[in-house]
mmCIF file with all atom_site columns, C-alpha atoms and ligand atoms in Angstrom:
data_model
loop_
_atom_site.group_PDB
_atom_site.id
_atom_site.type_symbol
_atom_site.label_atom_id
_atom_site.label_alt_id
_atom_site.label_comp_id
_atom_site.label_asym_id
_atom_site.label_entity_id
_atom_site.label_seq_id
_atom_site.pdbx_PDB_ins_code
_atom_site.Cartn_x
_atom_site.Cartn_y
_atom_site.Cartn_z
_atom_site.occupancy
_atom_site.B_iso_or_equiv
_atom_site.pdbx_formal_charge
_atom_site.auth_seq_id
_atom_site.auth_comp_id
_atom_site.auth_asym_id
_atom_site.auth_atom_id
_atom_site.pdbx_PDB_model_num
ATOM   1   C CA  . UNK A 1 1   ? -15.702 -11.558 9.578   1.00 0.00 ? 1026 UNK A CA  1
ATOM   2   C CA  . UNK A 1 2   ? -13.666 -9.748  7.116   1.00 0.00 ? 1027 UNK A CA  1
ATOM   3   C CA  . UNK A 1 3   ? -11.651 -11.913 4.516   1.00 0.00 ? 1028 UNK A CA  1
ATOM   4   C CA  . UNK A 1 4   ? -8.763  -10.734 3.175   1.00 0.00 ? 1029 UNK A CA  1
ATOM   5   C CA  . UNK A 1 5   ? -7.192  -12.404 0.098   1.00 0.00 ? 1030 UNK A CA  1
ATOM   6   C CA  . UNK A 1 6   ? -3.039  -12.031 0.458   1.00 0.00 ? 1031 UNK A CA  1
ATOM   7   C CA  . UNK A 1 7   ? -0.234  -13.705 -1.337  1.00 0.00 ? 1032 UNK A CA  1
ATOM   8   C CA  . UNK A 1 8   ? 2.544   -13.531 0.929   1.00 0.00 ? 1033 UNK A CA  1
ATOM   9   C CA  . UNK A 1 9   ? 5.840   -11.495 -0.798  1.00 0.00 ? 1034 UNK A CA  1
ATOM   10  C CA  . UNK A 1 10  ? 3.266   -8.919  -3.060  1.00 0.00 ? 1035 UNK A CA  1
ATOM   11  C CA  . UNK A 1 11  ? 1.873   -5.538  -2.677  1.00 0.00 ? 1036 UNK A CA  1
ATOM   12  C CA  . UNK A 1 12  ? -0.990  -7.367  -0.828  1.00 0.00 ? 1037 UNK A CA  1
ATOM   13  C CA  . UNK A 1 13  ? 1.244   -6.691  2.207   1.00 0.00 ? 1038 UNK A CA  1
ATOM   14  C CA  . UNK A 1 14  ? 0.016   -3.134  1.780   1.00 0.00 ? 1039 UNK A CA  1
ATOM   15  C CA  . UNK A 1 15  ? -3.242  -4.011  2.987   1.00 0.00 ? 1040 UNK A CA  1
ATOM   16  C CA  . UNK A 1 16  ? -2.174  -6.491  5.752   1.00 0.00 ? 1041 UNK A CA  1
ATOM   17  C CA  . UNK A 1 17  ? -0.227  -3.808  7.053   1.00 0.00 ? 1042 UNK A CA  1
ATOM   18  C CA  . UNK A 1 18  ? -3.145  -1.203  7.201   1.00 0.00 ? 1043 UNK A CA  1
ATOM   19  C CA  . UNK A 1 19  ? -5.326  -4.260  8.990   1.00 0.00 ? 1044 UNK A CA  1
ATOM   20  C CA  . UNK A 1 20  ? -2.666  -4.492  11.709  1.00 0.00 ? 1045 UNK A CA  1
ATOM   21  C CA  . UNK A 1 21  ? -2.781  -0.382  12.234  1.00 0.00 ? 1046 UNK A CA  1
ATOM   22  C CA  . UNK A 1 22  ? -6.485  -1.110  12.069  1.00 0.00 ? 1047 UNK A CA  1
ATOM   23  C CA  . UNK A 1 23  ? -6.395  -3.657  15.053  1.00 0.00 ? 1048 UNK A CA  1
ATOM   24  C CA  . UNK A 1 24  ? -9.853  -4.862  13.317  1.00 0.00 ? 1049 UNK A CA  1
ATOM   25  C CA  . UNK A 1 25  ? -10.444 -8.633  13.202  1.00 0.00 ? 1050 UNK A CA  1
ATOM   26  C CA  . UNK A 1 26  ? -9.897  -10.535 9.450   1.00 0.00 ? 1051 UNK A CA  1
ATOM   27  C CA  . UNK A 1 27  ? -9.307  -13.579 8.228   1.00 0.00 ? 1052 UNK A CA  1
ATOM   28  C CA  . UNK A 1 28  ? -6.475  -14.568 5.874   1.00 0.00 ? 1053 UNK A CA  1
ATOM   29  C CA  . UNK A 1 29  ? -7.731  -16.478 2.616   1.00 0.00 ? 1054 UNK A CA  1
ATOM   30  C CA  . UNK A 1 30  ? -3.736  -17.509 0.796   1.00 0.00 ? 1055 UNK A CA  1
ATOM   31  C CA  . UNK A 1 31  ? -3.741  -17.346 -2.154  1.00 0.00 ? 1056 UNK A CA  1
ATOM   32  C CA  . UNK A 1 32  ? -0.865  -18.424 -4.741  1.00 0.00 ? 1057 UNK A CA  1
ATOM   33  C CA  . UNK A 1 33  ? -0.836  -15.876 -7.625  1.00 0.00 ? 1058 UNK A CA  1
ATOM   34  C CA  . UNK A 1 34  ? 2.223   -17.174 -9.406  1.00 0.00 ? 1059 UNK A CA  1
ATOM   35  C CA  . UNK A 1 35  ? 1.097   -20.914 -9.241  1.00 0.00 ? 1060 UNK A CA  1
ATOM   36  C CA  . UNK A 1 36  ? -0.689  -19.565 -12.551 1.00 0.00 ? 1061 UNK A CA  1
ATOM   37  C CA  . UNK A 1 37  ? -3.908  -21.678 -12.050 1.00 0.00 ? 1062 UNK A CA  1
ATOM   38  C CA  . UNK A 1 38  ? -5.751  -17.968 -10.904 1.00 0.00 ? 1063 UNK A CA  1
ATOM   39  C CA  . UNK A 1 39  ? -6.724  -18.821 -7.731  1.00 0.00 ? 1064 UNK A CA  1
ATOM   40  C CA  . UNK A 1 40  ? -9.613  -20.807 -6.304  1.00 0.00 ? 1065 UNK A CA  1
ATOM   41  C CA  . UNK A 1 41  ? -13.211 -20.136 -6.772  1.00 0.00 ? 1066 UNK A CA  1
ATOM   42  C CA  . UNK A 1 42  ? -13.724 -17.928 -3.532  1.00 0.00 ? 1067 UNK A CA  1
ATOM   43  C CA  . UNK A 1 43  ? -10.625 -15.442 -4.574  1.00 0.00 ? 1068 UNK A CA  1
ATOM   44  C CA  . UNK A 1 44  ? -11.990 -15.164 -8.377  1.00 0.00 ? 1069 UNK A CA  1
ATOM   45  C CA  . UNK A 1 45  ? -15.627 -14.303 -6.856  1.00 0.00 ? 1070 UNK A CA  1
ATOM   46  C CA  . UNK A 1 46  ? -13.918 -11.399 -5.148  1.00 0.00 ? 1071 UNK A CA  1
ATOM   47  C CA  . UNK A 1 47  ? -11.638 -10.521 -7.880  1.00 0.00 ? 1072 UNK A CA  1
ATOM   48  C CA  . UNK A 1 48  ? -12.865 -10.415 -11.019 1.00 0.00 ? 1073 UNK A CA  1
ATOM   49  C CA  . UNK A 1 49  ? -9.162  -10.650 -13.071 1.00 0.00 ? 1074 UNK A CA  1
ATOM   50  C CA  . UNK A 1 50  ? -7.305  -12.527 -10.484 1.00 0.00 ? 1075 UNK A CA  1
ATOM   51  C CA  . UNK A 1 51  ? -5.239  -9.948  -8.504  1.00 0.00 ? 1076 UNK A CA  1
ATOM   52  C CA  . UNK A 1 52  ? -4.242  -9.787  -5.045  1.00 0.00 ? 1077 UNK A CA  1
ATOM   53  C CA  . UNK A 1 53  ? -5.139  -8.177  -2.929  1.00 0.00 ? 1078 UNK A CA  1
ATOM   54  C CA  . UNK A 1 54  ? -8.466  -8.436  -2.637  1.00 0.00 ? 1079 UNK A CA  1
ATOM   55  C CA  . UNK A 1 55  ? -11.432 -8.808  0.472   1.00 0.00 ? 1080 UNK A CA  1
ATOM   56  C CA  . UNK A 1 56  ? -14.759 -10.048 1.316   1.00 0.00 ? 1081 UNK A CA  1
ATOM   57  C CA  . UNK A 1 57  ? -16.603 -7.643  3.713   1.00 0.00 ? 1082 UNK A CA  1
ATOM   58  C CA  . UNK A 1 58  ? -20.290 -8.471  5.077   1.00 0.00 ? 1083 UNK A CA  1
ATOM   59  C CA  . UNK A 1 59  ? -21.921 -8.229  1.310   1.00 0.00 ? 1084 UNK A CA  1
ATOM   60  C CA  . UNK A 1 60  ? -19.287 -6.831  -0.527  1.00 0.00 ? 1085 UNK A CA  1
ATOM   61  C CA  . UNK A 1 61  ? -16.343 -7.712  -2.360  1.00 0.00 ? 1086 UNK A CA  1
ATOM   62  C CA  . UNK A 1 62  ? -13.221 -5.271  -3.721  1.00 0.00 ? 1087 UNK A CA  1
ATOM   63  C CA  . UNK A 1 63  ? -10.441 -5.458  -5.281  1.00 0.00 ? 1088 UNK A CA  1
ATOM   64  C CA  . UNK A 1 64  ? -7.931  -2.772  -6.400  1.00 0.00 ? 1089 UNK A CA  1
ATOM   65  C CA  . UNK A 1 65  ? -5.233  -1.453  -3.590  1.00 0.00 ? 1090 UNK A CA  1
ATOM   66  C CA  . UNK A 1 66  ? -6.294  2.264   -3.475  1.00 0.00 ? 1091 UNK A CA  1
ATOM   67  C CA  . UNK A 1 67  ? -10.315 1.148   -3.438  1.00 0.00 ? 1092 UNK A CA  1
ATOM   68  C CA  . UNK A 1 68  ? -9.483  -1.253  -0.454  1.00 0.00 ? 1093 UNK A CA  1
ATOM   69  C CA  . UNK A 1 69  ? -7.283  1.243   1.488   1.00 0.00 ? 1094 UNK A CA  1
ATOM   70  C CA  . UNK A 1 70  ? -10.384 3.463   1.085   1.00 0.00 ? 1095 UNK A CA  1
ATOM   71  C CA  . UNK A 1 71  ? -13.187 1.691   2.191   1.00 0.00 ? 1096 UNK A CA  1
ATOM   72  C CA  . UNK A 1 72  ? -10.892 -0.353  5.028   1.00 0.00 ? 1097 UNK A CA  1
ATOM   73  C CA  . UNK A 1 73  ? -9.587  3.019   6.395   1.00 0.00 ? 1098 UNK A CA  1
ATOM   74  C CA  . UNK A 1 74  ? -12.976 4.635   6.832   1.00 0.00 ? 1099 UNK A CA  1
ATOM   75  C CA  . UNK A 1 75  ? -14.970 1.682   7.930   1.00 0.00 ? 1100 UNK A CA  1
ATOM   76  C CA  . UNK A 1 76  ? -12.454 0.704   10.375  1.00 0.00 ? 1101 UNK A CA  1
ATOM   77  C CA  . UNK A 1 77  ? -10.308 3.712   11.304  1.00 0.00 ? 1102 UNK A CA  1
ATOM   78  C CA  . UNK A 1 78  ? -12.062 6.878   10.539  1.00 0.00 ? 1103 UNK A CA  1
ATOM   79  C CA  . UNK A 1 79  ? -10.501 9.866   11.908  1.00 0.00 ? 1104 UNK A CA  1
ATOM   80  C CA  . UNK A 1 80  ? -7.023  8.024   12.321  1.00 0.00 ? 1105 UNK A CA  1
ATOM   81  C CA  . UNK A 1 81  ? -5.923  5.997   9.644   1.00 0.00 ? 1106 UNK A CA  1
ATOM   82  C CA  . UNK A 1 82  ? -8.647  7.870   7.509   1.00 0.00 ? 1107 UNK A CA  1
ATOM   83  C CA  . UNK A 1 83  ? -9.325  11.934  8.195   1.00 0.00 ? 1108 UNK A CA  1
ATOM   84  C CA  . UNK A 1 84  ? -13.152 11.786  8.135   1.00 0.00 ? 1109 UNK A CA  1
ATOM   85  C CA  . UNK A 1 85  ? -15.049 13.970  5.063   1.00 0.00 ? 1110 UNK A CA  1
ATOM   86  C CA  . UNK A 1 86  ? -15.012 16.945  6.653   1.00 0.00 ? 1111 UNK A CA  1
ATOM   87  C CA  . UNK A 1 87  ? -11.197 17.145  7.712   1.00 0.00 ? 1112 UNK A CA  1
ATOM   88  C CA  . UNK A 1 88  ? -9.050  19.894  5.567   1.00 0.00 ? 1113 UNK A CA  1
ATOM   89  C CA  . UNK A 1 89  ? -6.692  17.380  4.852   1.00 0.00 ? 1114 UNK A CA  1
ATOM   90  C CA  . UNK A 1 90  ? -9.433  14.733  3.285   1.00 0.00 ? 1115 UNK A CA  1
ATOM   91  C CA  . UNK A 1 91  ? -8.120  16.136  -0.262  1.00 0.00 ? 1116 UNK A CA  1
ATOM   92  C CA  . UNK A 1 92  ? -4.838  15.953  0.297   1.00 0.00 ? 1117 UNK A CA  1
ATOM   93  C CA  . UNK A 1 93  ? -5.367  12.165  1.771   1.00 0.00 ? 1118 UNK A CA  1
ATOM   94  C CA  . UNK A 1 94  ? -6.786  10.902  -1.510  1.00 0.00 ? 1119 UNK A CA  1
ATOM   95  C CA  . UNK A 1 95  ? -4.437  12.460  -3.114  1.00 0.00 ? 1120 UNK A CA  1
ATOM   96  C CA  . UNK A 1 96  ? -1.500  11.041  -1.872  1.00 0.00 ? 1121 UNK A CA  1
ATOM   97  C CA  . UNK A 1 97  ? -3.694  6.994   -1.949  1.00 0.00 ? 1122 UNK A CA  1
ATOM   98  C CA  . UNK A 1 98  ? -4.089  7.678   -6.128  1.00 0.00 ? 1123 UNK A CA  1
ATOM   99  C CA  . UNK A 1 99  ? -0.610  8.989   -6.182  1.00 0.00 ? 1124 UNK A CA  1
ATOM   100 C CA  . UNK A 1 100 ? 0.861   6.040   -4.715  1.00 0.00 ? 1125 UNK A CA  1
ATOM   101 C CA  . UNK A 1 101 ? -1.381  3.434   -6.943  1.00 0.00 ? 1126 UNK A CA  1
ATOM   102 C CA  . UNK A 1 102 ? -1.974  5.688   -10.101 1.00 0.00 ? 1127 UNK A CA  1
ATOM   103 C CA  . UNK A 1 103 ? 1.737   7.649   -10.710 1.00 0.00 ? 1128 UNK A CA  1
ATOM   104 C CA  . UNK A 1 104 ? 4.389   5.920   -8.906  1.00 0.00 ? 1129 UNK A CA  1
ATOM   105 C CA  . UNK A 1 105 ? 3.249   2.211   -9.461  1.00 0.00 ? 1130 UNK A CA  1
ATOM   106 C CA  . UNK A 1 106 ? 3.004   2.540   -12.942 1.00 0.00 ? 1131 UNK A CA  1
ATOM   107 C CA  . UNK A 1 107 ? 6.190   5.026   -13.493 1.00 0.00 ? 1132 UNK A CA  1
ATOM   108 C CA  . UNK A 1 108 ? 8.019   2.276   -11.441 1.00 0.00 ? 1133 UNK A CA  1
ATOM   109 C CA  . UNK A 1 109 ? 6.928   -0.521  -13.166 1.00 0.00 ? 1134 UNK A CA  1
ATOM   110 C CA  . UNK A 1 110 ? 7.684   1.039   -16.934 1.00 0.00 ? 1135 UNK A CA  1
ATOM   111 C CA  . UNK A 1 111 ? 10.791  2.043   -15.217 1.00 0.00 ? 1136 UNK A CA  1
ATOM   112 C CA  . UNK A 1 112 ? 11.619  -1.752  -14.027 1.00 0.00 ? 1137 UNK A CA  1
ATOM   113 C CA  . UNK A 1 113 ? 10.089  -3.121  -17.674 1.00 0.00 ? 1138 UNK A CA  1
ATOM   114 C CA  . UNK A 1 114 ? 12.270  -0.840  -19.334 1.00 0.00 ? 1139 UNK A CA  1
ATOM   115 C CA  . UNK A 1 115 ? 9.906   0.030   -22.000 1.00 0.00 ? 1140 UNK A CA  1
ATOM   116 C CA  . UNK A 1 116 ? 10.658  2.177   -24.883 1.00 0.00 ? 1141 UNK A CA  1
ATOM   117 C CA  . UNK A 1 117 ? 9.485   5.202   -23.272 1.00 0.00 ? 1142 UNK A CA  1
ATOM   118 C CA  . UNK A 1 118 ? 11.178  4.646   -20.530 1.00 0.00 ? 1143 UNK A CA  1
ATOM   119 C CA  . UNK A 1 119 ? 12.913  8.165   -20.520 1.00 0.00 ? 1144 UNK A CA  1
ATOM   120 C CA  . UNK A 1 120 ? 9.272   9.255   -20.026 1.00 0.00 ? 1145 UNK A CA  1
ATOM   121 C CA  . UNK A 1 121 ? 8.699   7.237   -17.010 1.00 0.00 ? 1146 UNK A CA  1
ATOM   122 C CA  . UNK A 1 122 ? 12.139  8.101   -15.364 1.00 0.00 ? 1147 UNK A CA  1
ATOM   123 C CA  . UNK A 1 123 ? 11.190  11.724  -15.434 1.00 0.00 ? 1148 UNK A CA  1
ATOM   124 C CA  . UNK A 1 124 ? 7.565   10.696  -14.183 1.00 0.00 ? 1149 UNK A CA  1
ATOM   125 C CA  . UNK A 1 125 ? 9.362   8.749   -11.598 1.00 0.00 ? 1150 UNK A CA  1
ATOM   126 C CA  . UNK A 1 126 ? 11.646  11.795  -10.437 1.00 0.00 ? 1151 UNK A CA  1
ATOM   127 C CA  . UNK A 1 127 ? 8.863   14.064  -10.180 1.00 0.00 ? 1152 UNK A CA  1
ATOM   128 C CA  . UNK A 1 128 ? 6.547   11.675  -7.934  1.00 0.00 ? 1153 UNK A CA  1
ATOM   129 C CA  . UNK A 1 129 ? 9.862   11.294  -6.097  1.00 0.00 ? 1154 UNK A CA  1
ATOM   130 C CA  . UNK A 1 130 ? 10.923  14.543  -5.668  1.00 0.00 ? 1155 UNK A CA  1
ATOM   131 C CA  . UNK A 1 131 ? 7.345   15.164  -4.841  1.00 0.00 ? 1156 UNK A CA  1
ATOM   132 C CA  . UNK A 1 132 ? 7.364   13.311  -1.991  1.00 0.00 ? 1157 UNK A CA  1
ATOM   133 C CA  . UNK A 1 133 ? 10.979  14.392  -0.643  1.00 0.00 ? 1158 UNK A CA  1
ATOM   134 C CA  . UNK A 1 134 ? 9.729   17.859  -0.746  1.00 0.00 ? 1159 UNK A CA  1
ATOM   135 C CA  . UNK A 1 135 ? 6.769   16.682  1.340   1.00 0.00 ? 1160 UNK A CA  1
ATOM   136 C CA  . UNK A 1 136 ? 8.566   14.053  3.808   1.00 0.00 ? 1161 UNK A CA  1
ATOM   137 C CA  . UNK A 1 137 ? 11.527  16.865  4.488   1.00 0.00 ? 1162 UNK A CA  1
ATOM   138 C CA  . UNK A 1 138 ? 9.087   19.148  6.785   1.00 0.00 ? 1163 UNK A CA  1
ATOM   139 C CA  . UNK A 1 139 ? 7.176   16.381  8.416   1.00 0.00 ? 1164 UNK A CA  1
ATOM   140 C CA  . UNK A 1 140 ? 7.833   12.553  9.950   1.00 0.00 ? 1165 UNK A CA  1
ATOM   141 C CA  . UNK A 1 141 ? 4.474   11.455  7.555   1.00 0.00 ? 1166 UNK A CA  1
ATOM   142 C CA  . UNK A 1 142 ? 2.728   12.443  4.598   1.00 0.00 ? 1167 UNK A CA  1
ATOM   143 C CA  . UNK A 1 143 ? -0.160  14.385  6.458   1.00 0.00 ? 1168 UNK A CA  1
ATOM   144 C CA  . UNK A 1 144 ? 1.376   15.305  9.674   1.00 0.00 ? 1169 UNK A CA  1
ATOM   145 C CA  . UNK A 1 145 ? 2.766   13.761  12.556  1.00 0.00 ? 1170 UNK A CA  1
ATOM   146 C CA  . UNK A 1 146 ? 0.844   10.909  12.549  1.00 0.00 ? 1171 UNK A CA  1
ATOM   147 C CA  . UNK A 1 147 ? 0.663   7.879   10.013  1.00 0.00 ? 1172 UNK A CA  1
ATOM   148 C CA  . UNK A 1 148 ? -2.923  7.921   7.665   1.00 0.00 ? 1173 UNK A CA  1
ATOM   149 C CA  . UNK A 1 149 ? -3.583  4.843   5.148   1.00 0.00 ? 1174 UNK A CA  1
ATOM   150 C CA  . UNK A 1 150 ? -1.304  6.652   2.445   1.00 0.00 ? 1175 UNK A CA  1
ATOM   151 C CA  . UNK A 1 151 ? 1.733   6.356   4.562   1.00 0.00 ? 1176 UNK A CA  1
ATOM   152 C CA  . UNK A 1 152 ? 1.190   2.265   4.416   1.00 0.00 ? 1177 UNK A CA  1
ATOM   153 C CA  . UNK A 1 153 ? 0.744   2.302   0.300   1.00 0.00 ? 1178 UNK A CA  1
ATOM   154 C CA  . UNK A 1 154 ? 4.395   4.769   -0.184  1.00 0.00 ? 1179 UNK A CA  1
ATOM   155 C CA  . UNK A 1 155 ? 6.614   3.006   2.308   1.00 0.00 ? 1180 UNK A CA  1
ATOM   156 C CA  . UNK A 1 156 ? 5.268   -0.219  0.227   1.00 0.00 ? 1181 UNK A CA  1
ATOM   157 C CA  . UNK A 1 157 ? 6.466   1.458   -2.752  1.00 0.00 ? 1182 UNK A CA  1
ATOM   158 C CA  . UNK A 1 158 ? 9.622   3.009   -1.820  1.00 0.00 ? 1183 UNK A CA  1
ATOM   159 C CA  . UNK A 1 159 ? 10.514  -0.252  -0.156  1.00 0.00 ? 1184 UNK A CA  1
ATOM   160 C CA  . UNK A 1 160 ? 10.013  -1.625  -3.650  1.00 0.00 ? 1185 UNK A CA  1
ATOM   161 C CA  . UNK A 1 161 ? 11.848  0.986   -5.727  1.00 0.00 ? 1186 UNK A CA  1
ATOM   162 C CA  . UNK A 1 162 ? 14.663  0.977   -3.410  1.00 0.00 ? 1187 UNK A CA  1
ATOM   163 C CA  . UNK A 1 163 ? 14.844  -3.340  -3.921  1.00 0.00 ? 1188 UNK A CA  1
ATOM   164 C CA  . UNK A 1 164 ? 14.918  -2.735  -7.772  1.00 0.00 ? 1189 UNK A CA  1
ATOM   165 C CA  . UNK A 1 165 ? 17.744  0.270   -7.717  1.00 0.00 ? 1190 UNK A CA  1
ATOM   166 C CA  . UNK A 1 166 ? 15.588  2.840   -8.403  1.00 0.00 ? 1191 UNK A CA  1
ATOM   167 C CA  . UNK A 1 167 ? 15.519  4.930   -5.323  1.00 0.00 ? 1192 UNK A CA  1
ATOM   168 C CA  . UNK A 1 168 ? 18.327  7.649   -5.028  1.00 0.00 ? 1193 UNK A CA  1
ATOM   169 C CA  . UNK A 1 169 ? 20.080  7.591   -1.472  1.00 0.00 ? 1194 UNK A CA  1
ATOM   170 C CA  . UNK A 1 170 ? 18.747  10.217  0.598   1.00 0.00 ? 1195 UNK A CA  1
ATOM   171 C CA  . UNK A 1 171 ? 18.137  10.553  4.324   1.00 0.00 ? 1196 UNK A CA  1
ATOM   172 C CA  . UNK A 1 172 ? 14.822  11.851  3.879   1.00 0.00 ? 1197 UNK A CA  1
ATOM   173 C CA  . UNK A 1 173 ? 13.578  8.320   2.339   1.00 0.00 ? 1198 UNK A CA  1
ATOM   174 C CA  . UNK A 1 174 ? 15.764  6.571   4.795   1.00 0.00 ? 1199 UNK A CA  1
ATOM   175 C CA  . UNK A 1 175 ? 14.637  8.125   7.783   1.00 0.00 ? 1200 UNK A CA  1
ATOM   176 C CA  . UNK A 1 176 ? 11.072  7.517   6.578   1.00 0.00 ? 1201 UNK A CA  1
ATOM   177 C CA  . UNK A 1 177 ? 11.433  4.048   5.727   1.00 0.00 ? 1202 UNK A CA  1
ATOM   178 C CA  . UNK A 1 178 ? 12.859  3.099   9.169   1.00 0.00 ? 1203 UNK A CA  1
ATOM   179 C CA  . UNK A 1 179 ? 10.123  5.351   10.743  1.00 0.00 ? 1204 UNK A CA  1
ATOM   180 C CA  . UNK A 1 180 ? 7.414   2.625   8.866   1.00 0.00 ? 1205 UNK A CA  1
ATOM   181 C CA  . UNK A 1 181 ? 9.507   -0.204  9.509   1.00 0.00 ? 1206 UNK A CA  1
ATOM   182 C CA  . UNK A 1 182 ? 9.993   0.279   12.958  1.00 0.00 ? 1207 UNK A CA  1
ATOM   183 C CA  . UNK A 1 183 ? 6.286   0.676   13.689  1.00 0.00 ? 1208 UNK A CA  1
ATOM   184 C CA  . UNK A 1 184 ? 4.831   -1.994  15.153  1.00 0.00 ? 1209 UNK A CA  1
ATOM   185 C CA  . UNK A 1 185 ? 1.829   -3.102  13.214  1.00 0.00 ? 1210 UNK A CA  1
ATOM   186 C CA  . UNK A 1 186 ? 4.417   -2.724  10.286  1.00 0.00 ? 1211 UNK A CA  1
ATOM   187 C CA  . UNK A 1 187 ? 6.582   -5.724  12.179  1.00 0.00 ? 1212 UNK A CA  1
ATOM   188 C CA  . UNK A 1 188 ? 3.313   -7.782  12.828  1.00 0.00 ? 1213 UNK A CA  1
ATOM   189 C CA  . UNK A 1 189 ? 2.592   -7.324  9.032   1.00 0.00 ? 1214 UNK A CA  1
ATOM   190 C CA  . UNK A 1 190 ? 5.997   -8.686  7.966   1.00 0.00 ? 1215 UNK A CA  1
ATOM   191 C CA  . UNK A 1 191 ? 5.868   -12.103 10.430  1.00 0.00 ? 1216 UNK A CA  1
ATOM   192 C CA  . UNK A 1 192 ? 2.580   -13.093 9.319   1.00 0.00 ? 1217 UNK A CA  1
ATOM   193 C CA  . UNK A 1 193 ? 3.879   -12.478 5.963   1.00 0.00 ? 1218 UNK A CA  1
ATOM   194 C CA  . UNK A 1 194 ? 6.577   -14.301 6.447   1.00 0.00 ? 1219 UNK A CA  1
ATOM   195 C CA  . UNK A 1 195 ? 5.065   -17.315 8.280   1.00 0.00 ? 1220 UNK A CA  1
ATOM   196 C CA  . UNK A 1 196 ? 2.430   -17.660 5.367   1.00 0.00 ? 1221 UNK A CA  1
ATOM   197 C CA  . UNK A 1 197 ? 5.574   -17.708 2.712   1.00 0.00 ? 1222 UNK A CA  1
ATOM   198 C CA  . UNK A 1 198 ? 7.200   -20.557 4.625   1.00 0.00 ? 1223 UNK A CA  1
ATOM   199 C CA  . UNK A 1 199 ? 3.806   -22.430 5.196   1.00 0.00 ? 1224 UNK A CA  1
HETATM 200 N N1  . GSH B 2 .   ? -3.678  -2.430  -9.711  1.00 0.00 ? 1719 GSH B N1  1
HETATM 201 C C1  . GSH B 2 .   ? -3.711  -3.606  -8.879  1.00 0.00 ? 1719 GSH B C1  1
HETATM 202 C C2  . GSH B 2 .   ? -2.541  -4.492  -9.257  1.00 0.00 ? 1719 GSH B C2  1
HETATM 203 C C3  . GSH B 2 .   ? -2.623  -5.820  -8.534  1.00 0.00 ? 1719 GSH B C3  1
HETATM 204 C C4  . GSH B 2 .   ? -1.507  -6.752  -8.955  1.00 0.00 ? 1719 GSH B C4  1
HETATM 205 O O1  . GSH B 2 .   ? -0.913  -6.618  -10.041 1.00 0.00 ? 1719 GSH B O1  1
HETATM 206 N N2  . GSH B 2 .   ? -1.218  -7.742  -8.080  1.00 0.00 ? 1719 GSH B N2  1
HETATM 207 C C5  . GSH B 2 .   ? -0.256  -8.754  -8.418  1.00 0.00 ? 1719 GSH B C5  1
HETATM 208 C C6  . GSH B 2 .   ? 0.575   -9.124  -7.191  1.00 0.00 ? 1719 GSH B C6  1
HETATM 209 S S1  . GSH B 2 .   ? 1.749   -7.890  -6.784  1.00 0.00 ? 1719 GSH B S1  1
HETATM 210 C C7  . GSH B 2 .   ? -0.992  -9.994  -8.872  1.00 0.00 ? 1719 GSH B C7  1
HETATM 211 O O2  . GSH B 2 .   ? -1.978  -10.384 -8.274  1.00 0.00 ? 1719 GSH B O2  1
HETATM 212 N N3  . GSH B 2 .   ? -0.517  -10.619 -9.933  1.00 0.00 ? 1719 GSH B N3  1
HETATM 213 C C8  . GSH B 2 .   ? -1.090  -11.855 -10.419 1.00 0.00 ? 1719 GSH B C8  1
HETATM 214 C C9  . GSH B 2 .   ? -1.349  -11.851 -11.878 1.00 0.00 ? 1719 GSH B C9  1
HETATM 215 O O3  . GSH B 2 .   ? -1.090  -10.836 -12.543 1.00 0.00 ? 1719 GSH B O3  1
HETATM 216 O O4  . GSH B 2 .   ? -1.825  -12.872 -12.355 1.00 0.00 ? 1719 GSH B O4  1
HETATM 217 C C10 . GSH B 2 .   ? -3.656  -3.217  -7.404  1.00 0.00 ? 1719 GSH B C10 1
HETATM 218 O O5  . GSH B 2 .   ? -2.957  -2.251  -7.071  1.00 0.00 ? 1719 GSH B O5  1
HETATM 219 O O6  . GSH B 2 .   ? -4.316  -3.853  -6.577  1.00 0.00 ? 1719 GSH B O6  1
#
């Protein structure tokens, strides 16, 4: 059985969300990233520096968001949550995963850090944004009309950007946000995370 290391109130809810879409059977190994001890011996096998999230597959284990949302979407979703290798859109799919996790994470984060170059990462974080209003304006999800793994990762981090003041009010990212939120693996993926918060 799949374990999946999660510490309820993080971006680990990224990949409990794209489990839930998945409907695939996992197990949920807690695991307390801000008690500061790193984690028990299990989570530090699967992730070498500590870092939710992280999972335990059969003989393998991964950590890093976009890697996970990779391997979980093919093995366990291929063709829905993941266009298979030969779909047109593949490109564009992986794309939009490392654009999540590679340019609007880190713009976001320098942004929240406030960082001397932070003038830098404002204009990184207006063009990723402006990026994906372009995108979101012609279509109800990043490939199409129906949700894929990327979908999961950006409502994550427009959910977060808009919590820290740093995502301009537009219908476009409203409309999109409410489309996630209303979608029911999305509302499985927020009680369990709540549940395991209060626990
Ligand atoms: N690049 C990593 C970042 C993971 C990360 O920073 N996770 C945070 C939770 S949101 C964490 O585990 N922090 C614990 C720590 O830094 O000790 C990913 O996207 O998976």
């Amino acid at each position: 059985m799949l374990t999946f290391y999660h510490c309820p109130g993080t971006r680990s809810v990224m990949i409990l969300t794209l489990l839930e879409e998945a409907g695939a059977p996992y197990t949920i190994h807690k695991v307390d990233v801000r008690a500061g001890a790193g984690g028990d011996a299990h989570f530090r096998a699967a992730s070498p520096y500590g870092k939710v999230p992280a999972i335990r597959d059969e003989n393998c284990a991964i950590n890093e968001t976009g890697a996970i949302a990779i391997y979980l979407a093919d093995k366990l979703s291929a063709g829905k949550l993941a266009p298979t290798l030969d779909d047109p859109r593949r490109g564009d799919y992986l794309r939009w995963i490392i654009t999540c996790v590679a340019a609007f994470d880190p713009a976001l984060v320098h942004k929240i850090s406030g960082s001397a170059a932070e003038a830098r990462f404002q204009a990184s974080l207006d063009k990723v944004l402006g990026f994906v209003k372009t995108t979101l304006a012609s279509r109800p999800y990043l490939l199409g009309d129906e949700l894929t793994t990327p979908d999961i990762l950006l409502a994550f981090m427009l959910r977060f950007a808009k919590a820290v003041g740093a995502l301009p009010d537009d219908k476009v990212f409203e409309d999109y946000l409410a489309r996630n939120a209303a979608r029911p693996a999305s509302k499985r993926a927020q009680e369990i995370d709540q549940k395991l918060s209060a626990a």
